[in-house]
Coordinates of C-alpha atoms and ligand atoms in Angstrom, one line a residue:
M1 CA 0.0 0.0 0.0
T2 CA 1.3 3.5 -0.9
M3 CA -0.1 6.6 0.7
Q4 CA 0.2 10.2 -0.3
V5 CA 2.8 11.8 2.1
G6 CA 1.8 15.4 1.0
D7 CA -1.6 15.1 2.8
P8 CA -1.1 15.4 6.6
G9 CA -4.2 13.2 7.3
A10 CA -3.0 10.5 5.0
H11 CA 0.5 10.8 6.4
A12 CA -0.8 10.3 10.0
G13 CA -2.7 7.3 8.7
A14 CA 0.5 5.9 7.1
I15 CA 2.4 6.3 10.3
A16 CA -0.3 4.5 12.3
V17 CA -0.2 1.6 9.7
A18 CA 3.6 1.5 9.9
V19 CA 3.7 1.4 13.7
A20 CA 1.0 -1.3 13.8
G21 CA 2.9 -3.3 11.2
L22 CA 6.1 -3.1 13.3
E23 CA 4.2 -4.0 16.5
R24 CA 3.2 -7.3 14.9
A25 CA 6.7 -8.5 14.1
F26 CA 9.6 -6.8 15.8
D27 CA 12.0 -8.3 18.4
G28 CA 13.6 -5.0 19.4
Q29 CA 12.2 -1.9 21.1
L30 CA 9.7 0.5 19.5
V31 CA 10.2 3.9 21.1
R32 CA 7.4 6.4 20.5
P33 CA 6.9 10.1 21.6
G34 CA 6.1 10.1 25.3
A35 CA 8.2 7.1 26.1
A36 CA 10.9 7.7 28.7
A37 CA 13.8 7.0 26.3
Y38 CA 12.4 8.9 23.4
D39 CA 14.1 12.3 24.0
V40 CA 17.4 10.6 24.5
L41 CA 17.2 8.3 21.5
R42 CA 16.0 10.9 19.0
R43 CA 19.0 13.2 19.7
V44 CA 22.1 12.8 17.5
W45 CA 25.7 13.9 18.0
N46 CA 25.1 17.4 16.5
G47 CA 23.2 19.2 19.2
S48 CA 21.7 21.7 16.7
I49 CA 19.5 19.0 15.2
D50 CA 16.1 18.7 16.9
R51 CA 13.8 16.3 15.1
H52 CA 10.8 14.3 16.2
P53 CA 10.4 10.9 14.5
A54 CA 7.1 9.1 14.8
V55 CA 8.8 6.0 16.0
I56 CA 12.4 4.8 16.7
A57 CA 12.7 1.2 15.8
R58 CA 15.7 -0.1 17.8
C59 CA 16.5 -3.3 15.8
A60 CA 17.7 -6.3 17.7
S61 CA 18.4 -8.4 14.7
V62 CA 18.7 -8.5 10.9
A63 CA 15.1 -9.7 10.8
D64 CA 14.0 -6.5 12.6
V65 CA 15.9 -4.5 9.9
I66 CA 14.1 -6.3 7.2
A67 CA 10.7 -5.9 8.9
A68 CA 11.3 -2.1 9.4
V69 CA 12.4 -1.6 5.7
R70 CA 9.3 -3.5 4.4
V71 CA 6.9 -1.6 6.6
G72 CA 8.5 1.7 5.8
R73 CA 8.4 1.0 2.1
E74 CA 4.8 -0.3 2.1
T75 CA 3.5 2.7 3.9
D76 CA 5.8 5.2 2.1
V77 CA 6.8 6.7 5.4
P78 CA 10.2 8.5 5.5
I79 CA 13.0 6.2 6.7
A80 CA 16.1 7.4 8.5
V81 CA 18.9 4.9 9.2
R82 CA 21.0 5.4 12.3
G83 CA 24.4 3.8 13.0
G84 CA 26.4 5.9 15.4
G85 CA 24.3 9.1 14.9
H86 CA 27.4 11.3 13.9
S87 CA 26.1 12.6 10.6
F88 CA 27.0 16.4 10.7
P89 CA 23.6 17.4 9.2
G90 CA 21.7 14.8 11.3
L91 CA 20.7 12.6 8.4
S92 CA 20.1 9.7 10.8
V93 CA 17.0 11.2 12.3
C94 CA 13.8 12.6 10.7
D95 CA 10.6 14.3 11.6
D96 CA 7.4 12.2 11.5
G97 CA 9.0 9.1 10.1
V98 CA 10.6 5.9 11.2
V99 CA 14.2 5.8 12.5
I100 CA 15.7 2.4 11.9
D101 CA 18.2 2.5 14.8
L102 CA 21.0 -0.1 14.7
G103 CA 22.6 1.1 17.9
V104 CA 22.1 -2.1 19.8
M105 CA 23.4 -4.4 17.1
K106 CA 27.0 -4.6 18.4
D107 CA 28.2 -8.1 17.9
I108 CA 32.0 -8.2 17.1
R109 CA 33.8 -11.4 16.1
V110 CA 37.6 -11.3 15.7
D111 CA 39.1 -14.1 13.7
A112 CA 42.8 -13.4 14.1
S113 CA 43.9 -16.6 12.4
A114 CA 42.0 -15.6 9.3
G115 CA 42.9 -12.0 9.6
R116 CA 39.3 -10.9 9.6
V117 CA 36.8 -9.1 11.9
H118 CA 33.0 -9.1 11.6
A119 CA 31.2 -6.2 13.2
Q120 CA 27.5 -5.3 13.3
A121 CA 26.4 -1.9 12.2
G122 CA 25.8 -0.5 15.7
V123 CA 29.4 -0.8 16.7
L124 CA 31.3 2.4 17.4
L125 CA 35.0 3.0 16.4
G126 CA 36.3 2.7 20.0
E127 CA 34.5 -0.6 20.5
L128 CA 36.0 -2.1 17.3
D129 CA 39.4 -0.8 18.1
R130 CA 39.3 -2.4 21.6
A131 CA 38.3 -5.8 20.2
T132 CA 40.9 -5.8 17.5
Q133 CA 43.8 -4.4 19.6
A134 CA 43.3 -7.3 22.1
C135 CA 45.2 -9.3 19.5
G136 CA 47.5 -6.5 18.2
Q137 CA 45.4 -5.9 15.1
A138 CA 43.3 -3.0 13.8
V139 CA 41.1 -1.8 11.0
P140 CA 42.0 1.7 9.8
L141 CA 39.1 3.8 11.3
G142 CA 38.4 7.5 12.0
S143 CA 39.7 9.8 14.7
V144 CA 36.9 10.2 17.3
S145 CA 36.1 7.0 19.2
H146 CA 32.3 7.5 19.6
T147 CA 31.7 7.7 15.8
G148 CA 29.7 4.8 14.2
I149 CA 31.6 2.4 12.0
A150 CA 28.6 2.2 9.7
G151 CA 28.3 5.8 8.4
L152 CA 32.1 6.2 8.5
T153 CA 32.8 3.1 6.4
L154 CA 30.0 3.8 3.9
G155 CA 31.5 7.3 3.3
G156 CA 35.1 6.1 2.9
G157 CA 36.7 6.5 6.4
F158 CA 39.9 8.4 6.8
G159 CA 42.0 8.3 9.9
W160 CA 45.4 8.0 11.6
L161 CA 46.5 4.8 9.7
M162 CA 45.3 5.9 6.3
R163 CA 48.7 6.8 4.7
R164 CA 50.0 3.3 5.7
L165 CA 46.9 1.2 5.3
G166 CA 44.4 3.2 3.2
L167 CA 40.9 4.2 4.0
T168 CA 38.4 2.0 6.0
I169 CA 36.8 1.0 2.7
D170 CA 40.1 -0.3 1.5
Q171 CA 40.0 -3.1 4.2
V172 CA 36.3 -4.1 3.7
V173 CA 36.0 -7.6 2.4
A174 CA 32.2 -8.0 2.4
M175 CA 29.0 -6.5 3.8
N176 CA 25.5 -7.9 4.4
V177 CA 22.9 -5.5 3.1
V178 CA 19.1 -5.2 3.4
T179 CA 18.0 -3.7 0.1
A180 CA 14.9 -1.5 -0.5
D181 CA 12.7 -4.5 -1.2
G182 CA 13.6 -6.1 2.1
E183 CA 16.0 -8.7 0.6
L184 CA 19.2 -9.6 2.4
L185 CA 22.3 -9.7 0.1
R186 CA 26.0 -10.3 0.6
A187 CA 28.1 -7.7 -1.3
S188 CA 31.7 -8.5 -2.0
E189 CA 34.1 -8.5 -5.0
T190 CA 32.3 -11.7 -6.2
D191 CA 28.8 -11.3 -4.8
D192 CA 26.8 -8.3 -6.2
P193 CA 30.1 -6.6 -7.1
D194 CA 28.4 -3.4 -8.4
L195 CA 26.6 -3.0 -5.0
F196 CA 29.9 -3.7 -3.3
W197 CA 31.5 -0.9 -5.3
G198 CA 28.8 1.5 -4.5
L199 CA 28.8 0.8 -0.8
R200 CA 32.5 1.7 -0.5
G201 CA 32.0 5.4 -0.4
G202 CA 28.4 5.9 -1.8
G203 CA 26.9 6.2 1.7
G204 CA 23.5 4.7 2.7
N205 CA 22.0 5.1 -0.7
F206 CA 21.7 1.4 -1.6
G207 CA 20.4 -0.4 1.4
I208 CA 21.0 -0.9 5.1
V209 CA 24.3 -2.7 5.9
T210 CA 23.7 -4.9 8.9
D211 CA 27.3 -6.1 9.2
F212 CA 30.8 -5.5 7.9
E213 CA 33.7 -7.9 7.3
Y214 CA 37.1 -6.2 7.4
R215 CA 40.7 -7.3 6.9
L216 CA 42.8 -6.9 10.0
Q217 CA 46.3 -5.5 9.9
P218 CA 49.0 -5.6 12.7
V219 CA 49.0 -2.2 14.5
G220 CA 50.7 -1.1 17.7
P221 CA 49.9 -1.7 20.4
T222 CA 52.2 1.3 20.9
V223 CA 52.4 4.2 18.5
L224 CA 54.3 7.5 18.6
S225 CA 51.7 10.2 18.4
G226 CA 50.2 13.4 19.7
L227 CA 50.0 17.1 19.2
L228 CA 52.6 19.8 18.7
L229 CA 51.4 23.4 19.3
W230 CA 52.7 26.9 18.6
P231 CA 51.1 30.3 19.2
Q232 CA 49.5 31.5 16.0
E233 CA 51.9 34.4 15.7
D234 CA 54.4 31.8 14.4
G235 CA 51.8 30.4 12.1
V236 CA 53.3 31.1 8.6
E237 CA 56.7 29.7 9.5
V238 CA 55.2 26.6 11.2
V239 CA 52.9 25.8 8.4
R240 CA 55.4 26.2 5.7
F241 CA 57.9 24.0 7.5
Y242 CA 55.2 21.5 8.3
R243 CA 54.0 21.1 4.7
D244 CA 57.6 20.4 3.4
W245 CA 58.3 18.0 6.2
A246 CA 55.0 16.2 5.9
R247 CA 55.4 15.9 2.1
E248 CA 58.6 13.9 2.5
A249 CA 57.3 11.7 5.4
P250 CA 57.1 7.9 5.1
D251 CA 53.6 6.4 4.9
E252 CA 53.7 5.1 8.5
L253 CA 53.1 8.8 9.4
T254 CA 49.7 10.4 9.1
T255 CA 49.4 14.1 10.1
A256 CA 46.9 16.8 10.4
L257 CA 47.2 20.6 10.6
V258 CA 45.0 22.1 13.3
L259 CA 44.1 25.7 13.7
R260 CA 41.9 26.7 16.6
R261 CA 42.0 28.3 20.1
A262 CA 43.8 26.1 22.5
P263 CA 41.3 24.3 24.7
A264 CA 41.5 24.5 28.4
L265 CA 42.7 20.9 28.9
D266 CA 45.1 19.9 31.6
I267 CA 47.7 18.6 29.0
I268 CA 48.0 22.1 27.5
P269 CA 50.0 24.8 29.3
S270 CA 47.5 27.3 30.9
D271 CA 49.1 30.4 29.3
L272 CA 47.9 29.0 25.9
H273 CA 44.3 28.4 27.0
G274 CA 41.9 30.3 24.7
R275 CA 44.7 31.6 22.5
P276 CA 44.8 31.0 18.7
V277 CA 47.3 28.2 18.1
V278 CA 48.7 26.2 15.2
G279 CA 48.9 22.5 15.9
V280 CA 50.4 19.5 14.1
A281 CA 48.8 16.3 15.1
S282 CA 50.5 13.1 14.1
C283 CA 50.4 9.3 14.4
W284 CA 53.4 7.2 13.6
S285 CA 52.4 3.5 13.5
G286 CA 55.7 2.0 12.3
E287 CA 58.9 0.9 14.1
L288 CA 59.1 3.4 17.0
D289 CA 62.8 4.4 16.9
R290 CA 62.5 5.2 13.3
G291 CA 59.4 7.3 14.1
E292 CA 61.4 9.3 16.6
A293 CA 63.9 10.2 13.9
V294 CA 61.1 11.1 11.4
L295 CA 59.3 13.3 13.9
E296 CA 62.3 15.0 15.4
P297 CA 62.7 18.0 13.0
M298 CA 59.0 19.0 13.4
R299 CA 59.3 18.6 17.2
R300 CA 62.4 20.8 17.3
F301 CA 60.9 23.5 15.1
G302 CA 60.9 27.1 16.5
S303 CA 61.5 28.1 20.1
H304 CA 57.9 28.4 21.3
G305 CA 56.6 24.9 20.6
V306 CA 54.7 22.7 23.1
D307 CA 55.5 19.1 22.5
L308 CA 52.7 16.6 23.5
V309 CA 54.0 13.8 21.4
S310 CA 54.9 10.5 23.1
R311 CA 54.8 6.8 22.8
R312 CA 51.3 5.7 23.9
P313 CA 48.9 2.9 23.3
Y314 CA 47.2 3.0 20.0
L315 CA 43.8 2.8 21.8
E316 CA 44.7 5.9 23.8
H317 CA 45.7 7.8 20.7
Q318 CA 42.4 6.8 19.0
A319 CA 40.5 8.7 21.7
F320 CA 42.8 11.8 21.9
L321 CA 40.5 14.0 19.9
D322 CA 37.3 12.9 21.8
P323 CA 37.4 15.8 24.4
S324 CA 37.3 18.3 21.5
F325 CA 34.1 16.8 20.0
P326 CA 31.7 15.8 22.8
P327 CA 28.2 14.7 21.8
G328 CA 25.7 17.6 21.9
I329 CA 27.9 20.4 20.7
W330 CA 26.3 22.6 18.0
I331 CA 28.3 22.3 14.8
H332 CA 28.3 23.5 11.2
S333 CA 30.8 22.0 8.9
K334 CA 32.1 23.5 5.6
A335 CA 34.6 21.2 3.9
A336 CA 36.8 21.3 0.9
D337 CA 39.7 19.3 -0.5
V338 CA 42.8 21.3 -1.5
N339 CA 45.6 20.0 -3.7
A340 CA 48.4 21.4 -1.6
L341 CA 49.0 23.9 1.3
T342 CA 50.2 26.6 -1.1
D343 CA 51.1 30.0 0.3
A344 CA 47.7 31.3 -0.9
V345 CA 45.8 28.5 0.9
V346 CA 47.9 29.0 4.1
D347 CA 47.2 32.7 4.0
V348 CA 43.4 32.1 3.8
L349 CA 43.4 29.6 6.6
L350 CA 45.6 31.6 9.0
T351 CA 43.8 34.8 8.3
H352 CA 40.4 33.3 9.1
A353 CA 41.7 31.1 12.0
A354 CA 42.7 34.4 13.7
R355 CA 38.9 35.3 13.7
I356 CA 37.6 32.2 15.4
G357 CA 35.2 33.2 18.2
S358 CA 34.6 29.9 20.0
D359 CA 37.0 27.4 21.7
R360 CA 35.0 24.7 19.9
S361 CA 35.5 26.0 16.3
G362 CA 38.5 25.2 14.2
I363 CA 40.1 24.2 11.0
I364 CA 41.6 20.7 10.5
A365 CA 43.4 19.7 7.4
W366 CA 44.2 16.0 7.0
Q367 CA 47.2 15.0 4.9
L368 CA 46.3 12.4 2.3
G369 CA 48.7 10.5 0.0
G370 CA 50.4 7.2 0.7
A371 CA 48.1 4.2 0.6
V372 CA 45.0 6.3 0.0
A373 CA 46.4 7.5 -3.3
R374 CA 47.7 4.1 -4.5
V375 CA 44.1 2.8 -5.0
G376 CA 42.8 3.7 -8.4
E377 CA 40.5 6.7 -8.6
L378 CA 37.6 4.7 -10.1
E379 CA 38.1 1.6 -7.9
T380 CA 35.7 3.0 -5.3
P381 CA 33.3 6.0 -5.3
F382 CA 35.5 7.9 -2.8
G383 CA 36.4 11.1 -4.7
S384 CA 39.4 12.5 -2.9
R385 CA 42.1 9.9 -3.6
Q386 CA 44.4 12.3 -5.4
S387 CA 43.7 15.4 -3.2
G388 CA 46.5 16.7 -1.0
Y389 CA 44.5 17.6 2.1
L390 CA 40.9 17.2 3.3
V391 CA 40.1 20.5 5.0
D392 CA 37.2 20.8 7.4
I393 CA 36.1 24.2 8.7
V394 CA 34.1 23.6 11.8
G395 CA 32.0 26.4 13.4
A396 CA 30.9 25.0 16.7
T397 CA 29.7 26.1 20.1
D398 CA 28.5 24.3 23.3
G399 CA 24.9 25.4 22.6
P400 CA 22.8 27.9 20.7
S401 CA 24.7 30.9 22.2
G402 CA 27.1 32.3 19.6
F403 CA 26.4 29.5 17.1
E404 CA 25.2 31.8 14.3
R405 CA 28.5 33.7 14.5
E406 CA 30.6 30.6 14.2
R407 CA 28.5 29.2 11.3
T408 CA 29.0 32.5 9.5
W409 CA 32.7 32.3 10.2
A410 CA 32.8 28.8 8.8
R411 CA 30.9 29.8 5.6
D412 CA 33.1 32.9 5.1
T413 CA 36.3 30.9 5.5
W414 CA 35.1 28.3 3.0
A415 CA 34.1 31.0 0.5
S416 CA 37.5 32.6 0.8
L417 CA 39.1 29.3 -0.2
G418 CA 37.2 29.7 -3.5
P419 CA 39.6 28.9 -6.4
H420 CA 41.7 26.5 -4.2
R421 CA 38.8 24.1 -3.6
A422 CA 39.3 20.8 -5.3
G423 CA 36.5 18.4 -4.2
V424 CA 34.9 17.5 -0.9
Y425 CA 34.6 14.5 1.4
M426 CA 31.0 13.3 1.2
N427 CA 30.8 12.5 4.9
W428 CA 31.7 16.1 5.8
L429 CA 28.8 17.7 3.8
M430 CA 26.0 19.4 5.6
D431 CA 22.6 19.6 3.8
E432 CA 24.1 21.4 0.8
G433 CA 22.1 20.1 -2.2
Q434 CA 22.7 17.9 -5.2
E435 CA 25.5 20.0 -6.7
R436 CA 27.7 19.4 -3.6
V437 CA 27.0 15.6 -3.7
R438 CA 28.0 15.5 -7.3
E439 CA 31.1 17.5 -6.5
A440 CA 32.0 15.0 -3.8
Y441 CA 32.0 12.1 -6.3
G442 CA 32.9 13.8 -9.6
A443 CA 30.9 13.2 -12.8
E444 CA 32.2 9.7 -13.6
R445 CA 31.8 8.1 -10.2
Y446 CA 28.4 9.9 -9.6
A447 CA 27.1 8.5 -12.9
R448 CA 28.1 5.0 -11.9
L449 CA 26.5 5.4 -8.5
Q450 CA 23.3 6.4 -10.2
V451 CA 23.3 3.2 -12.1
V452 CA 23.8 1.2 -8.9
K453 CA 21.1 3.2 -7.3
R454 CA 18.6 2.5 -10.1
R455 CA 19.3 -1.2 -9.7
Y456 CA 19.1 -1.5 -5.9
D457 CA 16.8 1.4 -4.9
P458 CA 15.0 2.7 -8.0
E459 CA 12.3 4.4 -5.9
N460 CA 14.8 6.2 -3.7
V461 CA 13.5 4.6 -0.5
F462 CA 16.8 5.4 1.1
R463 CA 16.9 9.2 0.5
L464 CA 17.9 10.6 3.9
N465 CA 21.5 10.6 3.1
Q466 CA 23.8 12.5 0.7
N467 CA 21.4 11.4 -1.9
V468 CA 22.3 9.9 -5.3
L469 CA 19.4 10.2 -7.7
P470 CA 18.6 7.0 -9.5
A471 CA 19.7 7.1 -13.2
Ligands
FAD1 C1 33.1 14.0 15.9 C2 33.2 13.4 14.5 C3 34.4 13.0 14.1 C4 34.6 12.4 12.8 N1 35.8 12.0 12.4 C5 35.9 11.4 11.2 C6 37.1 10.8 10.8 O1 38.1 10.8 11.5 N2 37.1 10.1 9.6 C7 36.1 10.1 8.8 O2 36.1 9.5 7.7 N3 34.9 10.7 9.1 C8 34.8 11.3 10.3 N4 33.6 11.9 10.7 C9 32.5 11.9 9.7 C10 31.8 10.6 9.9 O3 32.4 9.6 9.1 C11 30.3 10.7 9.4 O4 29.7 11.6 10.2 C12 29.6 9.3 9.5 O5 28.5 9.4 8.7 C13 29.2 8.9 10.9 O6 28.7 7.7 10.9 P1 27.6 7.3 12.0 O7 27.2 5.9 11.8 O8 28.1 7.7 13.3 O9 26.5 8.3 11.6 P2 24.9 8.2 11.4 O10 24.4 9.6 11.6 O11 24.3 7.1 12.1 O12 24.8 7.9 9.8 C14 25.4 8.7 8.8 C15 24.7 8.4 7.5 O13 25.0 7.0 7.2 C16 23.7 6.3 7.0 N5 23.8 5.0 7.7 C17 24.2 4.8 9.0 N6 24.3 3.5 9.3 C18 23.9 2.9 8.1 C19 23.8 1.5 7.8 N7 24.1 0.5 8.6 N8 23.5 1.2 6.5 C20 23.2 2.2 5.6 N9 23.3 3.5 5.9 C21 23.7 3.8 7.1 C22 22.7 7.2 7.7 O14 21.4 7.0 7.2 C23 23.2 8.6 7.4 O15 22.9 9.0 6.1 C24 33.5 12.4 12.0 C25 32.2 12.9 12.4 C26 32.1 13.4 13.7 C27 30.8 13.9 14.1

């Protein structure tokens, strides 16, 4: 049965039918407005998102996911799919629709002898890292431990191991997917290979992934990592030295340039708290003595540097950015790739960084290259393989106060990057329209995604994402 969503009466009727349908066959929890957990479960990581779904379907099993997809489709009620809830624009929650929440599906099975790990779609990065590090292994994941593996993997997944081991998608072996017609498929190089291609960067457009199988790689358990900080007065010299040093660095090193006000954390000298700083964050995951030699020139640069680099457990490193991005902060992201940190790009970034108003806002530029760039540009939908840096300009505050100012700052900074922008990472987009989605993929990859979309979701059931329109 398909109902007309444009008519409020019909929509309410469709919701009632959908909920009744779920109540008949659902092992997990159905959370509706008024339930004690509703206001907690409808919130996502970005505190500025405030939506009210008709029901949150907390799936306990793959059968629940299939039931929820079928009911949503039959009633034509909007479906949002939630993994870790970290989508910047809050795409994993909707008004007046069904949220298919995978957050309790957290099974992880490490098979060290086969070099594989299976993880369900509700697993968070820190949970997967803990399970794999127990046997000295890891999957290259992202940089904040409470992010969901599902959305991160489906968008590409960059992080501290990427120059050595590639993106998260480069270690995916297979995925189980519930498609728009409620069918469960396995996608891999040999099973539904077009779907497998689309899922490695194309986001949630083609179905709901219920579990991922990744290759494991030996990592740590100790890495050489952390932050180097300088006052922003030294910015031009620091950044120029950094870009030349980083360009020559071996693949075991992944770095990011950070421009922000120094947060008032115990590990940062108090005279820097609140002051604009230039930071170089790095993670060396190779042989440690060699890493000391590689990092030494950057650590010794200038006379005002603060050195927070040390040997530490990989697990600790994976959580070191967590305090900067707690759940509930209000955030507006404007992202762009650049080919290089040219003098002109550095000038734009430093000029605008000096105008940051909030201790939560900042600019982070992740150095690509290495293993990321060695995978062919058309082998996956991820559009930034040959970019030099992924730049994210984040306007953020603890709540509504001052948010508008920071959002304007982020937009202005991004606009000033104008001619230097060379693509964008899909997972960093806000709700910015079709043109930006196409920009993220580039014409050729986008066209191929459209063909996959037409085959697996021709009616665009899965549209609350960075949407690819069916060909
Ligand atoms: C604090 C923070 C740090 C970040 N750091 C990094 C980083 O280091 N590296 C990086 O690559 N990215 C990073 N990101 C971006 C991140 O990858 C995306 O926000 C990603 O979408 C989050 O995944 P999630 O499952 O938590 O999000 P959700 O909001 O749950 O989902 C995001 C999107 O994926 C869809 N989706 C979720 N689960 C499924 C599923 N099982 N099947 C199909 N579709 C699904 C949703 O419908 C939604 O469209 C970061 C984001 C935040 C907020």
